[in-house]
PDB file of N, CA and C in Angstrom:
ATOM      1  N   UNK Y   1     156.104  59.667 -28.244  1.00 91.00           N
ATOM      2  CA  UNK Y   1     156.795  59.208 -29.428  1.00 91.00           C
ATOM      3  C   UNK Y   1     157.362  57.819 -29.131  1.00 91.00           C
ATOM      4  N   UNK Y   2     157.273  56.918 -30.102  1.00 94.00           N
ATOM      5  CA  UNK Y   2     157.826  55.584 -29.962  1.00 94.00           C
ATOM      6  C   UNK Y   2     158.900  55.354 -31.005  1.00 94.00           C
ATOM      7  N   UNK Y   3     159.950  54.668 -30.605  1.00 93.00           N
ATOM      8  CA  UNK Y   3     161.068  54.365 -31.501  1.00 93.00           C
ATOM      9  C   UNK Y   3     161.397  52.885 -31.390  1.00 93.00           C
ATOM     10  N   UNK Y   4     161.686  52.280 -32.539  1.00 97.00           N
ATOM     11  CA  UNK Y   4     162.217  50.923 -32.534  1.00 97.00           C
ATOM     12  C   UNK Y   4     163.724  51.040 -32.377  1.00 97.00           C
ATOM     13  N   UNK Y   5     164.267  50.240 -31.467  1.00 97.00           N
ATOM     14  CA  UNK Y   5     165.694  50.323 -31.161  1.00 97.00           C
ATOM     15  C   UNK Y   5     166.293  48.915 -31.217  1.00 97.00           C
ATOM     16  N   UNK Y   6     167.416  48.796 -31.884  1.00 97.00           N
ATOM     17  CA  UNK Y   6     168.192  47.553 -31.880  1.00 97.00           C
ATOM     18  C   UNK Y   6     169.435  47.826 -31.046  1.00 97.00           C
ATOM     19  N   UNK Y   7     169.649  46.987 -30.041  1.00 97.00           N
ATOM     20  CA  UNK Y   7     170.749  47.185 -29.096  1.00 97.00           C
ATOM     21  C   UNK Y   7     171.873  46.204 -29.408  1.00 97.00           C
ATOM     22  N   UNK Y   8     173.095  46.705 -29.381  1.00 96.00           N
ATOM     23  CA  UNK Y   8     174.279  45.862 -29.551  1.00 96.00           C
ATOM     24  C   UNK Y   8     175.151  46.037 -28.305  1.00 96.00           C
ATOM     25  N   UNK Y   9     174.974  45.169 -27.306  1.00 95.00           N
ATOM     26  CA  UNK Y   9     175.768  45.277 -26.073  1.00 95.00           C
ATOM     27  C   UNK Y   9     177.212  44.816 -26.287  1.00 95.00           C
ATOM     28  N   UNK Y  10     178.053  45.099 -25.318  1.00 95.00           N
ATOM     29  CA  UNK Y  10     179.472  44.720 -25.324  1.00 95.00           C
ATOM     30  C   UNK Y  10     180.245  45.316 -26.490  1.00 95.00           C
ATOM     31  N   UNK Y  11     179.840  46.493 -26.961  1.00 95.00           N
ATOM     32  CA  UNK Y  11     180.573  47.165 -28.037  1.00 95.00           C
ATOM     33  C   UNK Y  11     181.761  47.916 -27.455  1.00 95.00           C
ATOM     34  N   UNK Y  12     182.774  48.128 -28.266  1.00 95.00           N
ATOM     35  CA  UNK Y  12     183.938  48.886 -27.803  1.00 95.00           C
ATOM     36  C   UNK Y  12     183.628  50.369 -27.716  1.00 95.00           C
ATOM     37  N   UNK Y  13     182.787  50.853 -28.626  1.00 95.00           N
ATOM     38  CA  UNK Y  13     182.451  52.278 -28.675  1.00 95.00           C
ATOM     39  C   UNK Y  13     180.957  52.447 -28.448  1.00 95.00           C
ATOM     40  N   UNK Y  14     180.597  53.436 -27.645  1.00 95.00           N
ATOM     41  CA  UNK Y  14     179.188  53.746 -27.409  1.00 95.00           C
ATOM     42  C   UNK Y  14     178.736  54.753 -28.459  1.00 95.00           C
ATOM     43  N   UNK Y  15     177.749  54.358 -29.302  1.00 95.00           N
ATOM     44  CA  UNK Y  15     177.274  55.282 -30.328  1.00 95.00           C
ATOM     45  C   UNK Y  15     175.850  54.937 -30.731  1.00 95.00           C
ATOM     46  N   UNK Y  16     175.200  55.905 -31.375  1.00 96.00           N
ATOM     47  CA  UNK Y  16     173.834  55.734 -31.859  1.00 96.00           C
ATOM     48  C   UNK Y  16     173.836  55.962 -33.367  1.00 96.00           C
ATOM     49  N   UNK Y  17     173.255  55.012 -34.099  1.00 96.00           N
ATOM     50  CA  UNK Y  17     173.128  55.145 -35.547  1.00 96.00           C
ATOM     51  C   UNK Y  17     171.650  55.214 -35.898  1.00 96.00           C
ATOM     52  N   UNK Y  18     171.276  56.184 -36.716  1.00 95.00           N
ATOM     53  CA  UNK Y  18     169.895  56.296 -37.164  1.00 95.00           C
ATOM     54  C   UNK Y  18     169.765  55.576 -38.505  1.00 95.00           C
ATOM     55  N   UNK Y  19     168.813  54.657 -38.577  1.00 95.00           N
ATOM     56  CA  UNK Y  19     168.599  53.877 -39.795  1.00 95.00           C
ATOM     57  C   UNK Y  19     167.665  54.620 -40.745  1.00 95.00           C
ATOM     58  N   UNK Y  20     167.592  54.163 -41.986  1.00 95.00           N
ATOM     59  CA  UNK Y  20     166.779  54.807 -43.019  1.00 95.00           C
ATOM     60  C   UNK Y  20     165.291  54.779 -42.677  1.00 95.00           C
ATOM     61  N   UNK Y  21     164.844  53.738 -41.959  1.00 94.00           N
ATOM     62  CA  UNK Y  21     163.427  53.620 -41.615  1.00 94.00           C
ATOM     63  C   UNK Y  21     163.050  54.393 -40.349  1.00 94.00           C
ATOM     64  N   UNK Y  22     163.993  55.122 -39.761  1.00 92.00           N
ATOM     65  CA  UNK Y  22     163.721  55.922 -38.571  1.00 92.00           C
ATOM     66  C   UNK Y  22     164.044  55.216 -37.270  1.00 92.00           C
ATOM     67  N   UNK Y  23     164.369  53.931 -37.342  1.00 95.00           N
ATOM     68  CA  UNK Y  23     164.735  53.214 -36.124  1.00 95.00           C
ATOM     69  C   UNK Y  23     166.176  53.549 -35.745  1.00 95.00           C
ATOM     70  N   UNK Y  24     166.561  53.141 -34.552  1.00 96.00           N
ATOM     71  CA  UNK Y  24     167.907  53.427 -34.053  1.00 96.00           C
ATOM     72  C   UNK Y  24     168.657  52.127 -33.788  1.00 96.00           C
ATOM     73  N   UNK Y  25     169.949  52.132 -34.042  1.00 97.00           N
ATOM     74  CA  UNK Y  25     170.837  51.059 -33.604  1.00 97.00           C
ATOM     75  C   UNK Y  25     171.771  51.687 -32.590  1.00 97.00           C
ATOM     76  N   UNK Y  26     171.758  51.128 -31.385  1.00 97.00           N
ATOM     77  CA  UNK Y  26     172.539  51.703 -30.289  1.00 97.00           C
ATOM     78  C   UNK Y  26     173.606  50.701 -29.865  1.00 97.00           C
ATOM     79  N   UNK Y  27     174.864  51.128 -29.934  1.00 97.00           N
ATOM     80  CA  UNK Y  27     175.993  50.308 -29.499  1.00 97.00           C
ATOM     81  C   UNK Y  27     176.293  50.694 -28.049  1.00 97.00           C
ATOM     82  N   UNK Y  28     176.272  49.699 -27.150  1.00 97.00           N
ATOM     83  CA  UNK Y  28     176.473  49.945 -25.722  1.00 97.00           C
ATOM     84  C   UNK Y  28     177.701  49.194 -25.234  1.00 97.00           C
ATOM     85  N   UNK Y  29     178.387  49.780 -24.260  1.00 96.00           N
ATOM     86  CA  UNK Y  29     179.555  49.134 -23.672  1.00 96.00           C
ATOM     87  C   UNK Y  29     179.164  48.085 -22.641  1.00 96.00           C
ATOM     88  N   UNK Y  30     178.018  48.236 -22.012  1.00 94.00           N
ATOM     89  CA  UNK Y  30     177.590  47.341 -20.936  1.00 94.00           C
ATOM     90  C   UNK Y  30     177.211  45.961 -21.452  1.00 94.00           C
ATOM     91  N   UNK Y  31     177.421  44.937 -20.624  1.00 94.00           N
ATOM     92  CA  UNK Y  31     176.971  43.595 -20.993  1.00 94.00           C
ATOM     93  C   UNK Y  31     175.464  43.458 -20.728  1.00 94.00           C
ATOM     94  N   UNK Y  32     174.806  42.526 -21.407  1.00 91.00           N
ATOM     95  CA  UNK Y  32     173.366  42.340 -21.184  1.00 91.00           C
ATOM     96  C   UNK Y  32     173.088  41.485 -19.946  1.00 91.00           C
ATOM     97  N   UNK Y  33     173.606  41.924 -18.802  1.00 92.00           N
ATOM     98  CA  UNK Y  33     173.472  41.180 -17.550  1.00 92.00           C
ATOM     99  C   UNK Y  33     172.847  42.085 -16.496  1.00 92.00           C
ATOM    100  N   UNK Y  34     171.864  41.569 -15.784  1.00 92.00           N
ATOM    101  CA  UNK Y  34     171.212  42.280 -14.674  1.00 92.00           C
ATOM    102  C   UNK Y  34     170.657  43.646 -15.086  1.00 92.00           C
ATOM    103  N   UNK Y  35     170.242  43.803 -16.323  1.00 91.00           N
ATOM    104  CA  UNK Y  35     169.643  45.055 -16.776  1.00 91.00           C
ATOM    105  C   UNK Y  35     170.617  46.199 -16.983  1.00 91.00           C
ATOM    106  N   UNK Y  36     171.918  45.920 -16.955  1.00 93.00           N
ATOM    107  CA  UNK Y  36     172.922  46.986 -17.109  1.00 93.00           C
ATOM    108  C   UNK Y  36     172.837  47.630 -18.485  1.00 93.00           C
ATOM    109  N   UNK Y  37     172.645  46.821 -19.533  1.00 95.00           N
ATOM    110  CA  UNK Y  37     172.549  47.373 -20.884  1.00 95.00           C
ATOM    111  C   UNK Y  37     171.293  48.233 -21.018  1.00 95.00           C
ATOM    112  N   UNK Y  38     170.186  47.826 -20.395  1.00 96.00           N
ATOM    113  CA  UNK Y  38     168.957  48.617 -20.454  1.00 96.00           C
ATOM    114  C   UNK Y  38     169.139  49.964 -19.753  1.00 96.00           C
ATOM    115  N   UNK Y  39     169.829  49.963 -18.622  1.00 95.00           N
ATOM    116  CA  UNK Y  39     170.087  51.217 -17.902  1.00 95.00           C
ATOM    117  C   UNK Y  39     170.963  52.138 -18.738  1.00 95.00           C
ATOM    118  N   UNK Y  40     171.996  51.584 -19.371  1.00 96.00           N
ATOM    119  CA  UNK Y  40     172.870  52.397 -20.216  1.00 96.00           C
ATOM    120  C   UNK Y  40     172.101  52.924 -21.427  1.00 96.00           C
ATOM    121  N   UNK Y  41     171.221  52.095 -21.989  1.00 96.00           N
ATOM    122  CA  UNK Y  41     170.404  52.519 -23.134  1.00 96.00           C
ATOM    123  C   UNK Y  41     169.558  53.732 -22.776  1.00 96.00           C
ATOM    124  N   UNK Y  42     168.893  53.701 -21.635  1.00 96.00           N
ATOM    125  CA  UNK Y  42     168.057  54.824 -21.206  1.00 96.00           C
ATOM    126  C   UNK Y  42     168.908  56.071 -21.004  1.00 96.00           C
ATOM    127  N   UNK Y  43     170.092  55.911 -20.408  1.00 96.00           N
ATOM    128  CA  UNK Y  43     170.988  57.048 -20.176  1.00 96.00           C
ATOM    129  C   UNK Y  43     171.449  57.665 -21.497  1.00 96.00           C
ATOM    130  N   UNK Y  44     171.843  56.827 -22.461  1.00 96.00           N
ATOM    131  CA  UNK Y  44     172.341  57.305 -23.752  1.00 96.00           C
ATOM    132  C   UNK Y  44     171.234  58.021 -24.530  1.00 96.00           C
ATOM    133  N   UNK Y  45     170.035  57.442 -24.532  1.00 95.00           N
ATOM    134  CA  UNK Y  45     168.922  58.067 -25.245  1.00 95.00           C
ATOM    135  C   UNK Y  45     168.507  59.390 -24.598  1.00 95.00           C
ATOM    136  N   UNK Y  46     168.565  59.462 -23.278  1.00 96.00           N
ATOM    137  CA  UNK Y  46     168.233  60.702 -22.585  1.00 96.00           C
ATOM    138  C   UNK Y  46     169.212  61.812 -22.971  1.00 96.00           C
ATOM    139  N   UNK Y  47     170.492  61.465 -23.094  1.00 95.00           N
ATOM    140  CA  UNK Y  47     171.486  62.453 -23.511  1.00 95.00           C
ATOM    141  C   UNK Y  47     171.266  62.879 -24.964  1.00 95.00           C
ATOM    142  N   UNK Y  48     170.930  61.922 -25.838  1.00 92.00           N
ATOM    143  CA  UNK Y  48     170.734  62.241 -27.252  1.00 92.00           C
ATOM    144  C   UNK Y  48     169.546  63.181 -27.451  1.00 92.00           C
ATOM    145  N   UNK Y  49     168.422  62.880 -26.793  1.00 92.00           N
ATOM    146  CA  UNK Y  49     167.216  63.693 -26.954  1.00 92.00           C
ATOM    147  C   UNK Y  49     167.151  64.858 -25.978  1.00 92.00           C
ATOM    148  N   UNK Y  50     168.151  64.977 -25.097  1.00 95.00           N
ATOM    149  CA  UNK Y  50     168.241  66.073 -24.129  1.00 95.00           C
ATOM    150  C   UNK Y  50     166.993  66.154 -23.243  1.00 95.00           C
ATOM    151  N   UNK Y  51     166.626  65.009 -22.675  1.00 95.00           N
ATOM    152  CA  UNK Y  51     165.476  64.923 -21.776  1.00 95.00           C
ATOM    153  C   UNK Y  51     165.884  64.122 -20.540  1.00 95.00           C
ATOM    154  N   UNK Y  52     165.109  64.209 -19.444  1.00 96.00           N
ATOM    155  CA  UNK Y  52     165.450  63.422 -18.256  1.00 96.00           C
ATOM    156  C   UNK Y  52     165.250  61.920 -18.494  1.00 96.00           C
ATOM    157  N   UNK Y  53     166.014  61.104 -17.753  1.00 95.00           N
ATOM    158  CA  UNK Y  53     165.955  59.657 -17.918  1.00 95.00           C
ATOM    159  C   UNK Y  53     164.565  59.087 -17.619  1.00 95.00           C
ATOM    160  N   UNK Y  54     163.830  59.718 -16.701  1.00 95.00           N
ATOM    161  CA  UNK Y  54     162.513  59.185 -16.351  1.00 95.00           C
ATOM    162  C   UNK Y  54     161.464  59.442 -17.431  1.00 95.00           C
ATOM    163  N   UNK Y  55     161.825  60.140 -18.505  1.00 95.00           N
ATOM    164  CA  UNK Y  55     160.920  60.356 -19.638  1.00 95.00           C
ATOM    165  C   UNK Y  55     161.032  59.252 -20.685  1.00 95.00           C
ATOM    166  N   UNK Y  56     161.940  58.301 -20.450  1.00 96.00           N
ATOM    167  CA  UNK Y  56     162.154  57.205 -21.394  1.00 96.00           C
ATOM    168  C   UNK Y  56     161.777  55.897 -20.720  1.00 96.00           C
ATOM    169  N   UNK Y  57     161.014  55.077 -21.464  1.00 96.00           N
ATOM    170  CA  UNK Y  57     160.544  53.813 -20.910  1.00 96.00           C
ATOM    171  C   UNK Y  57     160.677  52.730 -21.972  1.00 96.00           C
ATOM    172  N   UNK Y  58     161.155  51.560 -21.544  1.00 96.00           N
ATOM    173  CA  UNK Y  58     161.211  50.411 -22.441  1.00 96.00           C
ATOM    174  C   UNK Y  58     159.828  49.770 -22.416  1.00 96.00           C
ATOM    175  N   UNK Y  59     159.136  49.870 -23.540  1.00 96.00           N
ATOM    176  CA  UNK Y  59     157.759  49.388 -23.611  1.00 96.00           C
ATOM    177  C   UNK Y  59     157.704  47.883 -23.863  1.00 96.00           C
ATOM    178  N   UNK Y  60     158.567  47.377 -24.733  1.00 96.00           N
ATOM    179  CA  UNK Y  60     158.637  45.936 -24.968  1.00 96.00           C
ATOM    180  C   UNK Y  60     160.058  45.561 -25.364  1.00 96.00           C
ATOM    181  N   UNK Y  61     160.381  44.283 -25.177  1.00 95.00           N
ATOM    182  CA  UNK Y  61     161.710  43.794 -25.531  1.00 95.00           C
ATOM    183  C   UNK Y  61     162.726  43.972 -24.432  1.00 95.00           C
ATOM    184  N   UNK Y  62     162.286  43.926 -23.171  1.00 93.00           N
ATOM    185  CA  UNK Y  62     163.201  44.159 -22.051  1.00 93.00           C
ATOM    186  C   UNK Y  62     164.361  43.166 -22.051  1.00 93.00           C
ATOM    187  N   UNK Y  63     164.096  41.913 -22.456  1.00 94.00           N
ATOM    188  CA  UNK Y  63     165.148  40.883 -22.489  1.00 94.00           C
ATOM    189  C   UNK Y  63     165.605  40.563 -23.907  1.00 94.00           C
ATOM    190  N   UNK Y  64     165.355  41.466 -24.847  1.00 94.00           N
ATOM    191  CA  UNK Y  64     165.670  41.228 -26.246  1.00 94.00           C
ATOM    192  C   UNK Y  64     166.568  42.346 -26.774  1.00 94.00           C
ATOM    193  N   UNK Y  65     167.199  42.102 -27.905  1.00 94.00           N
ATOM    194  CA  UNK Y  65     167.999  43.164 -28.538  1.00 94.00           C
ATOM    195  C   UNK Y  65     167.115  44.126 -29.311  1.00 94.00           C
ATOM    196  N   UNK Y  66     165.932  43.668 -29.722  1.00 97.00           N
ATOM    197  CA  UNK Y  66     164.959  44.522 -30.403  1.00 97.00           C
ATOM    198  C   UNK Y  66     164.014  45.085 -29.346  1.00 97.00           C
ATOM    199  N   UNK Y  67     163.956  46.386 -29.230  1.00 97.00           N
ATOM    200  CA  UNK Y  67     163.142  47.024 -28.189  1.00 97.00           C
ATOM    201  C   UNK Y  67     162.234  48.073 -28.788  1.00 97.00           C
ATOM    202  N   UNK Y  68     161.137  48.326 -28.102  1.00 97.00           N
ATOM    203  CA  UNK Y  68     160.257  49.432 -28.440  1.00 97.00           C
ATOM    204  C   UNK Y  68     160.354  50.410 -27.279  1.00 97.00           C
ATOM    205  N   UNK Y  69     160.815  51.611 -27.574  1.00 96.00           N
ATOM    206  CA  UNK Y  69     161.061  52.625 -26.552  1.00 96.00           C
ATOM    207  C   UNK Y  69     159.997  53.708 -26.660  1.00 96.00           C
ATOM    208  N   UNK Y  70     159.468  54.125 -25.517  1.00 96.00           N
ATOM    209  CA  UNK Y  70     158.502  55.227 -25.474  1.00 96.00           C
ATOM    210  C   UNK Y  70     159.204  56.446 -24.882  1.00 96.00           C
ATOM    211  N   UNK Y  71     159.134  57.561 -25.606  1.00 93.00           N
ATOM    212  CA  UNK Y  71     159.804  58.795 -25.176  1.00 93.00           C
ATOM    213  C   UNK Y  71     158.750  59.867 -24.960  1.00 93.00           C
ATOM    214  N   UNK Y  72     158.675  60.387 -23.741  1.00 90.00           N
ATOM    215  CA  UNK Y  72     157.751  61.465 -23.408  1.00 90.00           C
ATOM    216  C   UNK Y  72     158.530  62.757 -23.258  1.00 90.00           C
ATOM    217  N   UNK Y  73     158.306  63.696 -24.156  1.00 76.00           N
ATOM    218  CA  UNK Y  73     159.039  64.968 -24.086  1.00 76.00           C
ATOM    219  C   UNK Y  73     158.273  65.984 -23.297  1.00 76.00           C
TER     220      UNK Y  73
END
């Protein structure tokens, strides 16, 4: 399964919002430095979908706020 994800780093609250088109907006506390926001994104998505972290992969947009995430259940 693939999901389009928009990341908002440096947020005060960590939360996930599902958009009308099926994409996700994820608010992260981590700054977008040294891949910290990407690591937090994978952790948050793993908790939401109740799957291990190694089942989630950033397919594109590693250095962007718009990402394509691949989820293997």
